[in-house]
Each structure stands twice: as structure tokens, then as C-alpha cells.
């Protein structure tokens, strides 16, 4: 890799973690402040992606270009996700939610679109792994994604549409006590969220094992993907606990964009592999 490619990969690797740290550390900012910064990051990410993948994207070999397209499908949603750094975490009170209703709709619309693109990219990756002779784990990954995606879309629609409309109506009607139907729906989507997040992590673990079995990536990297994903899956379904570190960890792994961090890192690795050692990725 050239120095520009090394710097580009380093920047792209840090992006999800920096965005999460800013969002959790600083909270909500004014759009006039965070949108220009986000646009600057969009430009930097686009440049870094081109520097990393130029040889792959423009290669006359269709197999190599397909690997570049797969990586691009998984990486691109994070260009949109980084705007959450300025939006901060979802509001914790009804007035804050009502006041930022448009931002919340944008947040969850981006997550739905990103989830669909990432699922498409991983499904194409599964097909490449099948063609390479990997016969077990890619199928488990596709099955888990096939179940998780509809649940993910429903969960994001609940947060982006149902909650916003409900809170607006509650505020307008000055309802002090939440209706029974609202509490029932909230409990239902708490279960849906846990299952959906666990399946996304399990799908990532399956792809990590498939990439290792196909010898596309180093075993150390694959073990990291698998271990992190399995821990995330376990934490996402743990019952409520008074043990503060577990509560915090469960909250973090369940943040909607977080299950897509490992696929994003896989895609960066895949793009790097496609540039360096195309013969191993066919």
C-alpha cells in the first residue's frame, strides 16, 4: 500500500469510532454547526474511498470490480451515518423528541437505507464466498440477515415514525399517563430490537468465519470480527441488570448503527485485499 492508501484506510477505520465518541460525548448540536462539518467529512471519506479503491474500481477484471462494488455497498452507508455525530443520541424526553422530530425521521430513514445497502453488499459477498468453495458459514450469514432485515426496518420505522407521531399527539393532548396500547407496543419493540440486533451480530460472526474458512483474511482479523460479534449478540439479549457496566455495554451494542461497524471494517479489509491480492479473492 502507498502512504496515501495507508492514511486513507486509517481515516476510514477511525470514522465510526470518532462519530460515536462525538455523539455520545457532546450530544445534540445545532444543524448550522454540524452539517458543514459533516459535509467536509463526506468529502474526506469520498476521497479516502477513491484512494483506497481506485485500482479496484477501474480494474478491467470484472471479478475485482465486483469486489470493489461489494465493499462500496457496505462502506457508503457510513457516509450518511456520520451525521449522527452532530445529532447526538436519540432524545430522552418527549419535548426534546418533538422539537427534533425532523432530525429523528432523517436519522432512521438513513439507517433503513443503510441497512438495505449493507444487506445487499453482504448478500453479494456470500455469493462470492459460495463461488470460492466456502460451503457453510456464508449460508448461515444470509439466513440471519434475511430474518434480521425486516425486523430492523420495522424497528427503525417504530423509532422514526411511530414514536414521533405518538409523542406529538401526547404533547398536543397533554396526556400525563401513557395509554396501555403505547406501553404494549413499546414492550413488543423492545423484544423485536433485541432479536434483530442479536441476529445482525450473528450474521457478522458467520461472515467472519466464512472469510476465515475461505482464507481471504488473516485468522487474527477474522477472530476479532467473530469475537466482537458474538459478545455483541450476547449483550443485546441479556435481561435488564443493575450491574452498571453491563447496562452500559448492552446500551452501546444496541445502538442501531453499531452492529454495522464490523461489516464496515470487513469491507475496508476486502477493498484492501482486492487491490493487493486479487488472485486470492476469486
C-alpha positions as a LaTeX table, in Angstrom:
\begin{tabular}{lrrr}
\hline
Residue & $x$ (\AA) & $y$ (\AA) & $z$ (\AA) \\
\hline
Unk1 & 0.00 & 0.00 & 0.00 \\
Unk2 & 1.15 & 3.55 & $-0.71$ \\
Unk3 & 1.33 & 6.15 & 2.05 \\
Unk4 & $-1.88$ & 7.75 & 0.75 \\
Unk5 & $-3.67$ & 4.42 & 0.91 \\
Unk6 & $-2.41$ & 3.78 & 4.45 \\
Unk7 & $-3.61$ & 7.21 & 5.61 \\
Unk8 & $-6.93$ & 6.74 & 3.82 \\
Unk9 & $-7.52$ & 3.39 & 5.46 \\
Unk10 & $-6.58$ & 4.76 & 8.88 \\
Unk11 & $-9.01$ & 7.64 & 8.50 \\
Unk12 & $-11.84$ & 5.40 & 7.29 \\
Unk13 & $-11.19$ & 2.93 & 10.12 \\
Unk14 & $-11.44$ & 5.67 & 12.74 \\
Unk15 & $-14.60$ & 7.28 & 11.31 \\
Unk16 & $-17.27$ & 5.14 & 13.11 \\
Unk17 & $-15.49$ & 5.36 & 16.46 \\
Unk18 & $-14.88$ & 9.11 & 16.23 \\
Unk19 & $-18.50$ & 9.71 & 15.22 \\
Unk20 & $-19.76$ & 7.62 & 18.13 \\
Unk21 & $-17.44$ & 9.36 & 20.61 \\
Unk22 & $-18.57$ & 12.81 & 19.43 \\
Unk23 & $-22.26$ & 11.86 & 19.50 \\
Unk24 & $-22.11$ & 10.32 & 22.97 \\
Unk25 & $-19.71$ & 12.89 & 24.38 \\
Unk26 & $-21.14$ & 16.15 & 23.04 \\
Unk27 & $-24.77$ & 15.26 & 22.44 \\
Unk28 & $-27.05$ & 17.21 & 20.13 \\
Unk29 & $-25.66$ & 20.20 & 18.25 \\
Unk30 & $-27.31$ & 22.77 & 16.05 \\
Unk31 & $-27.62$ & 21.76 & 12.36 \\
Unk32 & $-25.90$ & 25.01 & 11.38 \\
Unk33 & $-22.84$ & 23.73 & 13.24 \\
Unk34 & $-22.71$ & 20.03 & 12.47 \\
Unk35 & $-23.90$ & 19.98 & 8.83 \\
Unk36 & $-20.85$ & 21.86 & 7.42 \\
Unk37 & $-18.53$ & 19.60 & 9.42 \\
Unk38 & $-20.42$ & 16.55 & 8.20 \\
Unk39 & $-20.17$ & 17.73 & 4.58 \\
Unk40 & $-16.43$ & 18.15 & 5.00 \\
Unk41 & $-16.26$ & 14.59 & 6.33 \\
Unk42 & $-18.32$ & 13.38 & 3.35 \\
Unk43 & $-15.72$ & 14.86 & 1.03 \\
Unk44 & $-12.83$ & 13.35 & 3.01 \\
Unk45 & $-14.46$ & 9.92 & 3.11 \\
Unk46 & $-15.17$ & 10.02 & $-0.63$ \\
Unk47 & $-11.55$ & 10.93 & $-1.35$ \\
Unk48 & $-10.25$ & 8.24 & 1.01 \\
Unk49 & $-12.52$ & 5.58 & $-0.53$ \\
Unk50 & $-11.32$ & 6.53 & $-4.02$ \\
Unk51 & $-7.65$ & 6.46 & $-2.96$ \\
Unk52 & $-8.10$ & 3.03 & $-1.36$ \\
Unk53 & $-10.19$ & 1.53 & $-4.14$ \\
Unk54 & $-9.20$ & 3.30 & $-7.35$ \\
Unk55 & $-7.22$ & 0.36 & $-8.69$ \\
Unk56 & $-10.08$ & $-1.95$ & $-7.83$ \\
Unk57 & $-12.93$ & 0.21 & $-9.17$ \\
Unk58 & $-11.22$ & 0.84 & $-12.52$ \\
Unk59 & $-9.72$ & $-2.63$ & $-13.00$ \\
Unk60 & $-10.73$ & $-4.32$ & $-16.27$ \\
Unk61 & $-11.18$ & $-7.60$ & $-14.38$ \\
Unk62 & $-14.95$ & $-7.90$ & $-13.63$ \\
Unk63 & $-14.30$ & $-10.08$ & $-10.58$ \\
Unk64 & $-12.15$ & $-7.44$ & $-8.99$ \\
Unk65 & $-14.61$ & $-4.67$ & $-9.84$ \\
Unk66 & $-17.38$ & $-6.72$ & $-8.25$ \\
Unk67 & $-15.39$ & $-6.98$ & $-5.02$ \\
Unk68 & $-14.99$ & $-3.20$ & $-5.13$ \\
Unk69 & $-18.75$ & $-2.80$ & $-5.60$ \\
Unk70 & $-19.46$ & $-5.11$ & $-2.66$ \\
Unk71 & $-17.12$ & $-3.12$ & $-0.43$ \\
Unk72 & $-18.67$ & 0.14 & $-1.63$ \\
Unk73 & $-22.21$ & $-1.03$ & $-0.77$ \\
Unk74 & $-21.15$ & $-1.72$ & 2.81 \\
Unk75 & $-18.95$ & 1.35 & 3.26 \\
Unk76 & $-21.18$ & 4.01 & 1.66 \\
Unk77 & $-23.96$ & 3.99 & 4.32 \\
Unk78 & $-21.42$ & 5.15 & 6.89 \\
Unk79 & $-21.05$ & 8.40 & 4.97 \\
Unk80 & $-24.64$ & 9.08 & 5.98 \\
Unk81 & $-24.34$ & 7.57 & 9.46 \\
Unk82 & $-21.61$ & 10.04 & 10.43 \\
Unk83 & $-24.19$ & 12.85 & 10.51 \\
Unk84 & $-25.40$ & 11.25 & 13.76 \\
Unk85 & $-22.29$ & 12.67 & 15.42 \\
Unk86 & $-23.97$ & 16.07 & 15.29 \\
Unk87 & $-27.45$ & 14.80 & 16.06 \\
Unk88 & $-26.25$ & 13.05 & 19.20 \\
Unk89 & $-28.11$ & 10.10 & 20.76 \\
Unk90 & $-31.91$ & 9.92 & 20.39 \\
Unk91 & $-33.71$ & 12.32 & 22.77 \\
Unk92 & $-34.63$ & 11.05 & 26.23 \\
Unk93 & $-37.66$ & 13.29 & 26.80 \\
Unk94 & $-40.87$ & 13.90 & 24.87 \\
Unk95 & $-40.31$ & 17.68 & 24.41 \\
Unk96 & $-36.81$ & 17.07 & 23.00 \\
Unk97 & $-38.17$ & 14.41 & 20.67 \\
Unk98 & $-40.97$ & 16.65 & 19.40 \\
Unk99 & $-38.55$ & 19.55 & 18.86 \\
Unk100 & $-36.18$ & 17.37 & 16.82 \\
Unk101 & $-38.81$ & 15.26 & 15.04 \\
Unk102 & $-37.45$ & 16.03 & 11.56 \\
Unk103 & $-33.91$ & 15.07 & 12.56 \\
Unk104 & $-35.15$ & 11.79 & 14.04 \\
Unk105 & $-37.01$ & 10.97 & 10.82 \\
Unk106 & $-33.82$ & 11.63 & 8.85 \\
Unk107 & $-31.78$ & 9.54 & 11.31 \\
Unk108 & $-33.95$ & 6.44 & 10.99 \\
Unk109 & $-34.52$ & 6.86 & 7.24 \\
Unk110 & $-30.73$ & 6.83 & 6.80 \\
Unk111 & $-30.49$ & 3.74 & 8.98 \\
Unk112 & $-33.14$ & 1.91 & 6.95 \\
Unk113 & $-31.46$ & 2.82 & 3.65 \\
Unk114 & $-28.06$ & 1.90 & 5.08 \\
Unk115 & $-29.30$ & $-1.43$ & 6.42 \\
Unk116 & $-30.69$ & $-2.35$ & 3.00 \\
Unk117 & $-27.45$ & $-1.41$ & 1.21 \\
Unk118 & $-25.28$ & $-3.29$ & 3.70 \\
Unk119 & $-27.50$ & $-6.36$ & 3.45 \\
Unk120 & $-27.25$ & $-6.21$ & $-0.34$ \\
Unk121 & $-23.46$ & $-5.97$ & $-0.12$ \\
Unk122 & $-23.16$ & $-8.88$ & 2.29 \\
Unk123 & $-25.51$ & $-10.99$ & 0.17 \\
Unk124 & $-23.28$ & $-10.41$ & $-2.87$ \\
Unk125 & $-20.28$ & $-11.25$ & $-0.70$ \\
Unk126 & $-21.98$ & $-14.50$ & 0.28 \\
Unk127 & $-22.33$ & $-15.38$ & $-3.40$ \\
Unk128 & $-18.62$ & $-14.74$ & $-3.96$ \\
Unk129 & $-17.79$ & $-16.92$ & $-0.97$ \\
Unk130 & $-20.05$ & $-19.66$ & $-2.35$ \\
Unk131 & $-18.22$ & $-19.49$ & $-5.67$ \\
Unk132 & $-14.89$ & $-19.76$ & $-3.86$ \\
Unk133 & $-15.98$ & $-23.05$ & $-2.27$ \\
Unk134 & $-16.92$ & $-21.93$ & 1.26 \\
Unk135 & $-19.97$ & $-24.12$ & 1.94 \\
Unk136 & $-21.25$ & $-23.45$ & 5.46 \\
Unk137 & $-20.95$ & $-20.12$ & 7.14 \\
Unk138 & $-21.97$ & $-17.83$ & 4.26 \\
Unk139 & $-25.38$ & $-19.53$ & 4.21 \\
Unk140 & $-25.84$ & $-19.00$ & 7.95 \\
Unk141 & $-24.96$ & $-15.34$ & 7.45 \\
Unk142 & $-27.52$ & $-14.90$ & 4.67 \\
Unk143 & $-30.24$ & $-16.65$ & 6.71 \\
Unk144 & $-29.58$ & $-14.44$ & 9.73 \\
Unk145 & $-29.64$ & $-11.31$ & 7.54 \\
Unk146 & $-32.85$ & $-12.43$ & 5.85 \\
Unk147 & $-34.61$ & $-12.59$ & 9.21 \\
Unk148 & $-32.93$ & $-9.53$ & 10.71 \\
Unk149 & $-33.54$ & $-7.02$ & 7.90 \\
Unk150 & $-37.39$ & $-6.95$ & 8.08 \\
Unk151 & $-37.17$ & $-6.68$ & 11.87 \\
Unk152 & $-34.58$ & $-3.91$ & 11.54 \\
Unk153 & $-36.76$ & $-1.94$ & 9.13 \\
Unk154 & $-39.81$ & $-2.35$ & 11.40 \\
Unk155 & $-37.78$ & $-1.27$ & 14.43 \\
Unk156 & $-36.37$ & 1.79 & 12.70 \\
Unk157 & $-39.84$ & 2.74 & 11.44 \\
Unk158 & $-41.10$ & 2.45 & 15.02 \\
Unk159 & $-38.42$ & 4.85 & 16.25 \\
Unk160 & $-38.56$ & 7.20 & 13.30 \\
Unk161 & $-42.31$ & 7.39 & 12.73 \\
Unk162 & $-44.41$ & 5.81 & 15.47 \\
Unk163 & $-42.63$ & 7.43 & 18.41 \\
Unk164 & $-42.53$ & 10.86 & 16.79 \\
Unk165 & $-46.24$ & 10.81 & 15.97 \\
Unk166 & $-47.14$ & 9.41 & 19.40 \\
Unk167 & $-45.10$ & 11.99 & 21.29 \\
Unk168 & $-46.52$ & 14.81 & 19.20 \\
Unk169 & $-50.06$ & 13.64 & 19.96 \\
Unk170 & $-49.28$ & 13.17 & 23.66 \\
Unk171 & $-47.90$ & 16.70 & 23.85 \\
Unk172 & $-50.86$ & 18.21 & 21.99 \\
Unk173 & $-53.36$ & 16.41 & 24.22 \\
Unk174 & $-51.33$ & 16.99 & 27.42 \\
Unk175 & $-51.54$ & 13.31 & 28.33 \\
Unk176 & $-49.68$ & 12.70 & 31.58 \\
Unk177 & $-50.05$ & 8.91 & 31.63 \\
Unk178 & $-49.11$ & 6.82 & 28.65 \\
Unk179 & $-52.00$ & 4.76 & 27.21 \\
Unk180 & $-51.93$ & 1.00 & 27.72 \\
Unk181 & $-51.62$ & 0.38 & 23.97 \\
Unk182 & $-48.49$ & 2.52 & 23.84 \\
Unk183 & $-46.85$ & 0.58 & 26.67 \\
Unk184 & $-47.73$ & $-2.71$ & 24.96 \\
Unk185 & $-46.25$ & $-1.60$ & 21.63 \\
Unk186 & $-43.12$ & $-0.35$ & 23.38 \\
Unk187 & $-42.67$ & $-3.72$ & 25.11 \\
Unk188 & $-43.16$ & $-5.52$ & 21.79 \\
Unk189 & $-40.50$ & $-3.48$ & 20.02 \\
Unk190 & $-38.12$ & $-3.95$ & 22.92 \\
Unk191 & $-38.23$ & $-7.67$ & 22.11 \\
Unk192 & $-38.01$ & $-7.05$ & 18.36 \\
Unk193 & $-34.98$ & $-4.83$ & 18.88 \\
Unk194 & $-33.17$ & $-7.46$ & 20.95 \\
Unk195 & $-33.78$ & $-10.21$ & 18.39 \\
Unk196 & $-32.90$ & $-8.02$ & 15.42 \\
Unk197 & $-29.64$ & $-6.76$ & 16.94 \\
Unk198 & $-28.61$ & $-10.27$ & 18.03 \\
Unk199 & $-29.24$ & $-11.62$ & 14.51 \\
Unk200 & $-27.21$ & $-8.84$ & 12.90 \\
Unk201 & $-24.25$ & $-9.64$ & 15.14 \\
Unk202 & $-24.64$ & $-13.37$ & 14.50 \\
Unk203 & $-24.73$ & $-12.74$ & 10.74 \\
Unk204 & $-21.48$ & $-10.79$ & 11.03 \\
Unk205 & $-19.90$ & $-13.60$ & 13.05 \\
Unk206 & $-20.92$ & $-16.08$ & 10.34 \\
Unk207 & $-19.33$ & $-13.95$ & 7.63 \\
Unk208 & $-16.18$ & $-13.66$ & 9.74 \\
Unk209 & $-15.99$ & $-17.45$ & 9.93 \\
Unk210 & $-16.71$ & $-17.75$ & 6.20 \\
Unk211 & $-13.92$ & $-15.32$ & 5.31 \\
Unk212 & $-11.54$ & $-17.26$ & 7.54 \\
Unk213 & $-12.58$ & $-20.60$ & 6.04 \\
Unk214 & $-12.06$ & $-19.21$ & 2.53 \\
Unk215 & $-8.64$ & $-17.85$ & 3.61 \\
Unk216 & $-9.46$ & $-14.38$ & 2.33 \\
Unk217 & $-8.41$ & $-12.57$ & 5.51 \\
Unk218 & $-5.87$ & $-13.31$ & 8.20 \\
Unk219 & $-7.14$ & $-15.53$ & 11.01 \\
Unk220 & $-6.43$ & $-12.84$ & 13.60 \\
Unk221 & $-8.71$ & $-10.34$ & 11.88 \\
Unk222 & $-11.47$ & $-12.92$ & 11.44 \\
Unk223 & $-11.27$ & $-13.97$ & 15.09 \\
Unk224 & $-11.64$ & $-10.31$ & 16.07 \\
Unk225 & $-14.78$ & $-9.96$ & 13.93 \\
Unk226 & $-16.26$ & $-13.16$ & 15.31 \\
Unk227 & $-15.44$ & $-12.47$ & 18.97 \\
Unk228 & $-16.75$ & $-8.91$ & 18.92 \\
Unk229 & $-19.92$ & $-10.01$ & 17.12 \\
Unk230 & $-20.63$ & $-12.89$ & 19.48 \\
Unk231 & $-20.14$ & $-10.65$ & 22.52 \\
Unk232 & $-22.44$ & $-8.05$ & 20.95 \\
Unk233 & $-25.08$ & $-10.68$ & 20.25 \\
Unk234 & $-24.95$ & $-11.94$ & 23.83 \\
Unk235 & $-25.13$ & $-8.46$ & 25.36 \\
Unk236 & $-28.07$ & $-7.46$ & 23.16 \\
Unk237 & $-30.32$ & $-10.18$ & 24.61 \\
Unk238 & $-29.22$ & $-10.04$ & 28.25 \\
Unk239 & $-32.06$ & $-9.18$ & 30.64 \\
Unk240 & $-32.04$ & $-5.86$ & 32.47 \\
Unk241 & $-29.37$ & $-5.81$ & 35.14 \\
Unk242 & $-28.44$ & $-3.47$ & 37.96 \\
Unk243 & $-24.75$ & $-4.06$ & 37.23 \\
Unk244 & $-23.86$ & $-0.72$ & 35.69 \\
Unk245 & $-21.06$ & $-1.81$ & 33.29 \\
Unk246 & $-23.34$ & $-4.46$ & 31.78 \\
Unk247 & $-26.17$ & $-1.95$ & 31.38 \\
Unk248 & $-23.84$ & 0.48 & 29.58 \\
Unk249 & $-22.39$ & $-2.26$ & 27.36 \\
Unk250 & $-25.87$ & $-3.52$ & 26.46 \\
Unk251 & $-26.93$ & 0.01 & 25.54 \\
Unk252 & $-23.85$ & 0.56 & 23.36 \\
Unk253 & $-24.08$ & $-2.66$ & 21.36 \\
Unk254 & $-27.80$ & $-2.00$ & 20.73 \\
Unk255 & $-27.27$ & 1.46 & 19.19 \\
Unk256 & $-28.75$ & 0.91 & 15.68 \\
Unk257 & $-25.59$ & 1.71 & 13.70 \\
Unk258 & $-23.21$ & $-0.26$ & 15.94 \\
Unk259 & $-23.96$ & $-3.76$ & 14.54 \\
Unk260 & $-22.78$ & $-2.42$ & 11.18 \\
Unk261 & $-19.31$ & $-1.45$ & 12.43 \\
Unk262 & $-17.82$ & $-4.91$ & 11.92 \\
Unk263 & $-19.22$ & $-5.29$ & 8.37 \\
Unk264 & $-17.78$ & $-1.83$ & 7.64 \\
Unk265 & $-14.33$ & $-2.90$ & 8.84 \\
Unk266 & $-14.66$ & $-6.12$ & 6.84 \\
Unk267 & $-15.44$ & $-4.06$ & 3.73 \\
Unk268 & $-12.33$ & $-1.93$ & 4.24 \\
Unk269 & $-10.30$ & $-5.10$ & 4.54 \\
Unk270 & $-12.00$ & $-6.53$ & 1.45 \\
Unk271 & $-11.21$ & $-3.40$ & $-0.55$ \\
Unk272 & $-7.60$ & $-3.57$ & 0.56 \\
Unk273 & $-7.44$ & $-7.26$ & $-0.34$ \\
Unk274 & $-8.93$ & $-6.68$ & $-3.77$ \\
Unk275 & $-6.21$ & $-4.13$ & $-4.50$ \\
Unk276 & $-3.31$ & $-6.14$ & $-3.14$ \\
Unk277 & $-4.00$ & $-9.81$ & $-3.78$ \\
Unk278 & $-6.80$ & $-10.20$ & $-6.35$ \\
Unk279 & $-5.92$ & $-13.82$ & $-7.03$ \\
Unk280 & $-6.91$ & $-14.82$ & $-3.52$ \\
Unk281 & $-10.31$ & $-13.20$ & $-3.74$ \\
Unk282 & $-11.59$ & $-15.07$ & $-6.77$ \\
\hline
\end{tabular}
